[in-house]
CSV table of C-alpha atoms in Angstrom, one decimal:
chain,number,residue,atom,x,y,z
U,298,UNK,CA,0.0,0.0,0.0
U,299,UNK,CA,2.9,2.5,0.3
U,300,UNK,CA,3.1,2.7,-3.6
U,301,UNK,CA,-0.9,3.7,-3.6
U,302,UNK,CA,-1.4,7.0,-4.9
U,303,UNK,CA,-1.6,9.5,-2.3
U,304,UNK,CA,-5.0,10.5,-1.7
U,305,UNK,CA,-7.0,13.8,0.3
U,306,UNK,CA,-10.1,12.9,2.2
U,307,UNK,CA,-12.8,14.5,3.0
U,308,UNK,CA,-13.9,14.2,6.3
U,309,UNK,CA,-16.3,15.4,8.3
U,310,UNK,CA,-18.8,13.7,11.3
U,311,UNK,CA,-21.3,16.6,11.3
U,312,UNK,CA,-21.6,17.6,7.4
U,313,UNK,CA,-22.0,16.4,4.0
U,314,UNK,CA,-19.1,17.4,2.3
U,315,UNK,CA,-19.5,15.1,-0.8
U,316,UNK,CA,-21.1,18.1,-2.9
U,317,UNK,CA,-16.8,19.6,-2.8
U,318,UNK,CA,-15.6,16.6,-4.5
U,319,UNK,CA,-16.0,17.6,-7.7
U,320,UNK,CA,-14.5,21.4,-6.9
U,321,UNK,CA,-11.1,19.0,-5.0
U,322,UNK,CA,-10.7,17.2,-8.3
U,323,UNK,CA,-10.6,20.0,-10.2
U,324,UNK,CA,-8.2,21.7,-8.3
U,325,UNK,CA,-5.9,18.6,-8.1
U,326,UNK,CA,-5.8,18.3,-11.7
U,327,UNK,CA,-4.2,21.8,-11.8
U,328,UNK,CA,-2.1,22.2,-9.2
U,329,UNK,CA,-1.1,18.3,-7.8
U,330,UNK,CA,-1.3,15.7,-10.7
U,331,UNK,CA,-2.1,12.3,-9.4
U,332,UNK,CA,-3.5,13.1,-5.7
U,333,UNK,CA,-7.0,11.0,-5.1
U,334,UNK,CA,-10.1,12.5,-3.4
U,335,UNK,CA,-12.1,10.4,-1.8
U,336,UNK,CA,-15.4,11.0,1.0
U,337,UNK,CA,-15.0,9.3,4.2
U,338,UNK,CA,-17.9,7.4,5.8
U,339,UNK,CA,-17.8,5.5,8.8
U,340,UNK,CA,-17.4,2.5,6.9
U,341,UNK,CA,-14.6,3.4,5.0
U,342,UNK,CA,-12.1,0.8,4.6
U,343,UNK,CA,-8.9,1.1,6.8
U,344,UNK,CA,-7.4,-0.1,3.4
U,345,UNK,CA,-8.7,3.1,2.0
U,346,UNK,CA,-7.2,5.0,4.6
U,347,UNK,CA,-3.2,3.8,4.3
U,348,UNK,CA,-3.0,6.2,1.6
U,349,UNK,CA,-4.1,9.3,2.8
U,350,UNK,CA,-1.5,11.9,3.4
U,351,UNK,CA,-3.9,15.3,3.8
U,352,UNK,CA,-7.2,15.2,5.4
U,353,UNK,CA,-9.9,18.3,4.8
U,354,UNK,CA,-12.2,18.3,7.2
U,355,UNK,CA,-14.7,19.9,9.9
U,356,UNK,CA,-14.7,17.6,13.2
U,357,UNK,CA,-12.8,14.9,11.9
U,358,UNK,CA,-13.5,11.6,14.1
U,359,UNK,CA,-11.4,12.0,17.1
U,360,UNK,CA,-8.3,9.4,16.9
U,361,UNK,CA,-8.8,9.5,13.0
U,362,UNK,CA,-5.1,11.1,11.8
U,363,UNK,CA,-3.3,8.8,14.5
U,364,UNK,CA,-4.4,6.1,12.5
U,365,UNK,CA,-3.6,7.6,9.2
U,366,UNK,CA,0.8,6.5,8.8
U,367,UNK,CA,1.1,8.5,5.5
U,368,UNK,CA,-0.7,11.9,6.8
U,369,UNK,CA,1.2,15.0,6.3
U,370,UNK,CA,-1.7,17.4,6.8
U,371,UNK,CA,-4.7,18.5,8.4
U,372,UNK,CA,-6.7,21.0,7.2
U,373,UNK,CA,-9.6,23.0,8.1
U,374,UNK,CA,-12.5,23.9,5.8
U,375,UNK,CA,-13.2,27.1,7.1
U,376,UNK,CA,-11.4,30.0,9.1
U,377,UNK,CA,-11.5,27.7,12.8
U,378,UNK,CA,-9.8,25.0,14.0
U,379,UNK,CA,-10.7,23.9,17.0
U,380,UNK,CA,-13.2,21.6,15.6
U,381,UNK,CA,-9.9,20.0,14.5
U,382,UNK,CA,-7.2,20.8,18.3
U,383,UNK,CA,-9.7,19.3,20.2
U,384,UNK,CA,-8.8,15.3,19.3
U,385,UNK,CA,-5.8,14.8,22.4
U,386,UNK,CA,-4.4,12.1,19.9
U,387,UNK,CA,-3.7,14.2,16.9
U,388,UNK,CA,0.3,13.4,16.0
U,389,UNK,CA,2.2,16.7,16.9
U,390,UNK,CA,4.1,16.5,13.9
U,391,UNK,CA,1.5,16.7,11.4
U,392,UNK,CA,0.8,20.6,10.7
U,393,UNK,CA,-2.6,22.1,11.0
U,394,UNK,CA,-3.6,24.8,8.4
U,395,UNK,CA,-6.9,27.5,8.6
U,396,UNK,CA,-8.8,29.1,5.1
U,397,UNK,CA,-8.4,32.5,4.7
U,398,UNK,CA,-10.9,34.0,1.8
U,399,UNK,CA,-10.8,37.9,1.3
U,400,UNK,CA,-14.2,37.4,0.3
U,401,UNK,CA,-15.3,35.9,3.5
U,402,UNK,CA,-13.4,38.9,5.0
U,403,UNK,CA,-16.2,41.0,3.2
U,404,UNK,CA,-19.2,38.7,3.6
U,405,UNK,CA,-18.4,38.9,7.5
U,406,UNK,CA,-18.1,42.8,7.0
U,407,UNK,CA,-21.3,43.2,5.0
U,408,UNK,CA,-23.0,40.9,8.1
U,409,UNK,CA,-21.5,42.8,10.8
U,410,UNK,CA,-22.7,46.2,9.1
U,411,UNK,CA,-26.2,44.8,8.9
U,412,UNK,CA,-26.3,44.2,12.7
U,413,UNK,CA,-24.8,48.1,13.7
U,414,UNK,CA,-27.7,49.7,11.5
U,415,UNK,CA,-30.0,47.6,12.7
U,416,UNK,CA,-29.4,49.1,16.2
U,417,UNK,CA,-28.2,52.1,15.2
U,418,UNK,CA,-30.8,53.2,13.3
U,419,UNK,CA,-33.6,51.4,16.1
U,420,UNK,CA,-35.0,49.2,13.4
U,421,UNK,CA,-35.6,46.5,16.1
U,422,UNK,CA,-38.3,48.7,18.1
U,423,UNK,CA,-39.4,49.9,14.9
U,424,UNK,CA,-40.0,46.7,14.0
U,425,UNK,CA,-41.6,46.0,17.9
U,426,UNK,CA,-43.7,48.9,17.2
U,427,UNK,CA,-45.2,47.3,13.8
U,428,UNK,CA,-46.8,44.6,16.1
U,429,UNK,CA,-48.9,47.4,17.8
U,430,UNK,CA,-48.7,49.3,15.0
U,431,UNK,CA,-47.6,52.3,16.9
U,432,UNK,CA,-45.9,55.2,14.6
U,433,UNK,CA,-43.5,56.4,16.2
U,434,UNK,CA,-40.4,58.3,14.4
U,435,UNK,CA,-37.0,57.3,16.4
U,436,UNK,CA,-34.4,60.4,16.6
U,437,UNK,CA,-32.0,59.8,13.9
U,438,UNK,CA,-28.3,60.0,15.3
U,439,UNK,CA,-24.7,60.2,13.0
U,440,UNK,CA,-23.0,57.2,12.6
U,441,UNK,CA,-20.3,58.7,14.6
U,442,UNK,CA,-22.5,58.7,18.0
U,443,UNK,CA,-22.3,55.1,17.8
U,444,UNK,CA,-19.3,53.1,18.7
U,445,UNK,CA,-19.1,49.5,18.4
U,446,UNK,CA,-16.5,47.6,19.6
U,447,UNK,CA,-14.5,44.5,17.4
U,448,UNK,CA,-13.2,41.4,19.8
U,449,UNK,CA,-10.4,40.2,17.3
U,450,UNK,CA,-8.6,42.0,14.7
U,451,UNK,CA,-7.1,39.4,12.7
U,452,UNK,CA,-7.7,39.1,8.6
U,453,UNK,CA,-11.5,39.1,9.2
U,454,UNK,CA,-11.9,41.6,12.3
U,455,UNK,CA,-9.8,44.3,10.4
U,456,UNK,CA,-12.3,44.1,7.5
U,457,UNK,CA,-14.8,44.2,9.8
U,458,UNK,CA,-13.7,47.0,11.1
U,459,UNK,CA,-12.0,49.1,8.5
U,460,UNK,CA,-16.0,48.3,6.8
U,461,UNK,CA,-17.5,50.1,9.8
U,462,UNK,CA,-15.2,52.6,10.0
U,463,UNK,CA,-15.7,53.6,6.2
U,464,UNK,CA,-19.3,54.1,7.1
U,465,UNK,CA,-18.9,56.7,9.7
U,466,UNK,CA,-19.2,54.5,13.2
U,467,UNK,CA,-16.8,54.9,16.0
U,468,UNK,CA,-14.9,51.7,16.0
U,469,UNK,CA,-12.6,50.2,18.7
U,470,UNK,CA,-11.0,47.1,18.6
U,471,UNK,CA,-9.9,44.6,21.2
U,472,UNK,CA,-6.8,41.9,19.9
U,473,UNK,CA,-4.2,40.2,22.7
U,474,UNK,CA,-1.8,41.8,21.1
U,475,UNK,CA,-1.3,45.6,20.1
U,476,UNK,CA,-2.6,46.5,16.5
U,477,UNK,CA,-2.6,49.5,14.5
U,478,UNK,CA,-5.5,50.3,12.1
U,479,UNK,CA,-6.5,53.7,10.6
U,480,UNK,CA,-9.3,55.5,11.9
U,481,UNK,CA,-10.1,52.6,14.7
U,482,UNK,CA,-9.0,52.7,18.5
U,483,UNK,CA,-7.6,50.1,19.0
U,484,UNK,CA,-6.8,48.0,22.3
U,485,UNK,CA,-4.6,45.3,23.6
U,486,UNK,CA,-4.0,42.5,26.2
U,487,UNK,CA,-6.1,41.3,29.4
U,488,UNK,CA,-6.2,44.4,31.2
U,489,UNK,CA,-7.5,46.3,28.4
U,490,UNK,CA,-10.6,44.3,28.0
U,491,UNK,CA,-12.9,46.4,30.8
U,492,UNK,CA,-12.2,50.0,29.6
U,493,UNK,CA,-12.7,48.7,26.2
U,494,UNK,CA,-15.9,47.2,26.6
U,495,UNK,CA,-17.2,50.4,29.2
U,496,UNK,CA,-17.9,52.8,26.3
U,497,UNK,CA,-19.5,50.7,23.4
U,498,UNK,CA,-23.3,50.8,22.3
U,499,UNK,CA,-22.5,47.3,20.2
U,500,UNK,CA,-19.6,44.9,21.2
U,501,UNK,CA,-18.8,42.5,18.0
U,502,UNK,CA,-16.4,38.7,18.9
U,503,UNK,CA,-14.5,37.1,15.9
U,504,UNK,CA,-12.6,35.9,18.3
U,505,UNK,CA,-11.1,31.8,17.6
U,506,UNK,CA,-12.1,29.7,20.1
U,507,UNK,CA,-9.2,29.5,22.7
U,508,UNK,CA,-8.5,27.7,26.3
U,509,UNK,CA,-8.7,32.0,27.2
U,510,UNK,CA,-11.6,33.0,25.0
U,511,UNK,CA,-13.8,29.8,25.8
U,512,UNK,CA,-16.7,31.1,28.0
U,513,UNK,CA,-15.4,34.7,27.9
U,514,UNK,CA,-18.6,35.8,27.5
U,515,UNK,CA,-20.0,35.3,31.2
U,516,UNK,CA,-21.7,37.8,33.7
U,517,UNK,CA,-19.0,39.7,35.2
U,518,UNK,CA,-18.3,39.9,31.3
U,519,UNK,CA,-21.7,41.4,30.7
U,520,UNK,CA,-21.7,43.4,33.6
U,521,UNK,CA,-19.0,45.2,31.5
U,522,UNK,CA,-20.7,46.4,29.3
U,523,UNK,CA,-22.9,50.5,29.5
U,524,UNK,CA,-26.7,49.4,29.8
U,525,UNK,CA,-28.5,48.9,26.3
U,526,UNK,CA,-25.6,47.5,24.7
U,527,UNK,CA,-26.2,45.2,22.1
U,528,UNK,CA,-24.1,41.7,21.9
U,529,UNK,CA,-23.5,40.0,18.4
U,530,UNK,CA,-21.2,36.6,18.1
U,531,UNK,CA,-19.7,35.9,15.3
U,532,UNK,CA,-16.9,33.9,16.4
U,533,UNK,CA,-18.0,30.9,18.5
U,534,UNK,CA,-20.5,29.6,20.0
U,535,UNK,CA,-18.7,27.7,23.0
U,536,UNK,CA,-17.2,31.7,24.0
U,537,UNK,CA,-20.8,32.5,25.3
U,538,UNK,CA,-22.1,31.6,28.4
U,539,UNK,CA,-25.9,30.9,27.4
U,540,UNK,CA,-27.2,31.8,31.2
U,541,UNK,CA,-25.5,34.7,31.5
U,542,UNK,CA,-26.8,36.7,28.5
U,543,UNK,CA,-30.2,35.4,28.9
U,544,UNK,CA,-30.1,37.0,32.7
U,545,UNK,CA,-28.5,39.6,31.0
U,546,UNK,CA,-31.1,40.4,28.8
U,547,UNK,CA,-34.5,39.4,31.1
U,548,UNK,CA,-33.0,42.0,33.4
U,549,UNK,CA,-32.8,45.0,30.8
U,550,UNK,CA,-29.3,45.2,31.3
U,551,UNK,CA,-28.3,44.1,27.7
U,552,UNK,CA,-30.6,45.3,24.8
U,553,UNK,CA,-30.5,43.0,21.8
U,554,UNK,CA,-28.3,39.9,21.0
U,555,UNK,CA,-27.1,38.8,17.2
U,556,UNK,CA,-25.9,35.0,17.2
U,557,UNK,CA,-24.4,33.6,14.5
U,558,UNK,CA,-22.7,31.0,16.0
U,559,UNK,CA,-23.5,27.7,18.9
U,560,UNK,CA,-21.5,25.0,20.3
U,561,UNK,CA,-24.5,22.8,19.0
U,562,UNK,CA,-25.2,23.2,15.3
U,563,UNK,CA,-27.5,23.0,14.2
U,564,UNK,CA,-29.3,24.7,17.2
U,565,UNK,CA,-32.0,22.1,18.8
U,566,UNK,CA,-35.6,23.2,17.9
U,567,UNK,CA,-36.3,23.1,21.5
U,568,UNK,CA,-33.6,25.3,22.4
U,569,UNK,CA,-35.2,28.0,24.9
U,570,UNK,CA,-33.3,31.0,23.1
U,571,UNK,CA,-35.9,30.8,19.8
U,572,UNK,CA,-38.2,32.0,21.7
U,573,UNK,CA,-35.8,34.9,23.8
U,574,UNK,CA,-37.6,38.2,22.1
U,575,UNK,CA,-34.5,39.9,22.6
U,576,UNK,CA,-32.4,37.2,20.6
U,577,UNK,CA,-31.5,37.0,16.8
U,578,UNK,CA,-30.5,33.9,15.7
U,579,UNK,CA,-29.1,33.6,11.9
U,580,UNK,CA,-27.8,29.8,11.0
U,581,UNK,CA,-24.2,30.3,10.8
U,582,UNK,CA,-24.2,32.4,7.9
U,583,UNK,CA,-22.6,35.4,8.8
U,584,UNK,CA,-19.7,34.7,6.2
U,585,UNK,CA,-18.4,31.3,4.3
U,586,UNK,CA,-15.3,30.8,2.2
U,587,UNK,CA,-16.5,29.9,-1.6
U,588,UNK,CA,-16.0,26.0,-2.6
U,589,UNK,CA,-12.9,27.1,-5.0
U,590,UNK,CA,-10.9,28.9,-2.7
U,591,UNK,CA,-11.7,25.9,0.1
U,592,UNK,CA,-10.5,23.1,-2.4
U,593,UNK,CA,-7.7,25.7,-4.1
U,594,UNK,CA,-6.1,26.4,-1.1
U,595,UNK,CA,-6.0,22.9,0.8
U,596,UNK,CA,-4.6,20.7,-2.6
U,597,UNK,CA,-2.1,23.7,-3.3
U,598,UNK,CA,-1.3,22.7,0.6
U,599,UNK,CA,-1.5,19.3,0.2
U,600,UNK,CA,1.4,19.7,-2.9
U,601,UNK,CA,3.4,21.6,-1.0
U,602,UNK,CA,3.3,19.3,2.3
U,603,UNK,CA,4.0,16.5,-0.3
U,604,UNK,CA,7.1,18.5,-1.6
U,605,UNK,CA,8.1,19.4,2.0
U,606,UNK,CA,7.3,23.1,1.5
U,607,UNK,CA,6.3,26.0,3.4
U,608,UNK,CA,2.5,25.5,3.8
U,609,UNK,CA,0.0,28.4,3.8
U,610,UNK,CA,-2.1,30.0,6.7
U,611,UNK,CA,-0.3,27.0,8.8
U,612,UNK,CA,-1.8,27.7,12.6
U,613,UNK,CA,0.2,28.0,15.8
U,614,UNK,CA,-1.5,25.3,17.9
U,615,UNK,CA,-0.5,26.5,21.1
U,616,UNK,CA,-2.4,29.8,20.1
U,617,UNK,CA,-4.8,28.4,18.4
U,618,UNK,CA,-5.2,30.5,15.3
């Protein structure tokens, strides 16, 4: 089996992703001659597997690459990996790579944009108002009079932010380490996180999911914030403490909350925030890398791991990012 043509799987426990097969062949006829893609089921043969050397994946089965001798790659699908850092038997030596897609930079932006003039401009209690149907005008306030705040100011939260910026709202931005972005305030390190949330009227995490980030979002968090500040993840669901924004919210501290994102996708029809008045829920569409760029960027990857090259968008997994 060690003369078997090398192949990419595939592989994924919570999606479908046979619908990017076709886009993964394509891509290894141009840019890796040779290289196989094949879907993994649960009953894939272990056969199968001795010739895999790259695996493309959202929440492979835990103790899958240990198993895999030829491996020489893990990728992720989309912009996170922890779906991927959290199997403890992943070989150390196999490197880890993220997507990164300018145009999911600007999808994010576009989403994020949405959410500020929804506030900004009160559509939400217009909207309440509609129900009773109530006209009532709301005083119309300059972009500048509202600042929102970015958690994360990587590829994505820079676009974010530059977006918002470009449209007149005062932007801040929070990032462990210091950053330098025109016309935003920016912020750095633990300390920093209080004063930087005191001020805003919307507070925006792209955050990665992190041992540090994961259920940053709790109630002294919240209490952080000014009243009537509105809450919109985009990063991760697992960041959130679910309790904690719903007290939030019940007890008028916290006006409105935009979630994208939940450790459990997709969310449970009997999950008690559908019905939270306060809550918008959108199914994980805030942004998504295209199916060329996905398959383009892991083969070209899976060549250059091949070739023993420098790989693209590899990810620190200490950091995770």
């Amino acid at each position: 089996m060690s003369g078997a043509a090398p192949t990419l799987l595939l592989c994924s426990e919570t999606d479908d992703l046979s619908g990017l097969c076709g886009e993964f062949e394509r891509a290894a006829a141009r840019a890796c001659p040779g290289l196989r893609v094949r879907c993994w089921t649960p009953d894939t043969a272990t056969t199968e597997l001795q010739s895999v050397v790259a695996i493309a994946g959202w929440f492979v089965p835990l103790g899958l690459p240990a198993r895999l001798p030829r491996l020489r790659l893990l990728a992720s699908i989309g912009a996170g990996v922890e779906h991927l850092l959290r199997d403890p038997d992943l070989p150390p030596d196999v490197p880890v790579t993220r997507i990164v897609d300018p145009a999911q930079a600007r999808g994010m932006a576009e989403y994020v944009l949405w959410a500020a003039l929804h506030f900004h401009r009160d559509l939400d209690r217009v909207l309440a108002q509609q129900t009773r149907r109530e006209w009532r005008m709301p005083a119309q306030r300059p972009a500048s009079a509202y600042r929102v705040g970015i958690m994360g100011l990587g590829a994505m939260g820079a676009e974010v932010a530059r977006t918002l910026a470009a449209h007149g709202f005062d932007v801040h931005g929070w990032a462990r380490r210091p950053a330098a972005l025109d016309c935003v305030t920016t912020w750095a390190g633990p300390e920093a996180m209080r004063p930087f949330l005191a001020g805003l009227d919307m507070v925006v995490s792209l955050l990665p999911l992190t041992p540090e980030t994961r259920g940053l979002c709790n109630a002294d968090w919240f209490a952080a914030l000014k009243p009537g500040a509105v809450f919109v993840n985009c990063g991760r669901g697992e960041q959130l403490v679910v309790p904690a924004l719903v007290d939030a919210l019940r007890s008028g501290h916290l006006r409105a909350a935009v979630l994208d994102v939940f450790e459990h996708e997709p969310l449970p029809a009997d999950d008690p925030l559908w019905t939270e008045p306060a809550v918008v829920i959108t199914p994980h569409m805030a942004s998504s890398a295209s199916a060329e760029v996905i398959a383009g960027q892991i083969v070209e990857n899976t060549a250059r791991a091949l070739a023993r090259r420098a790989l693209l968008h590899a990810v620190d997994r200490l950091r995770g990012y």
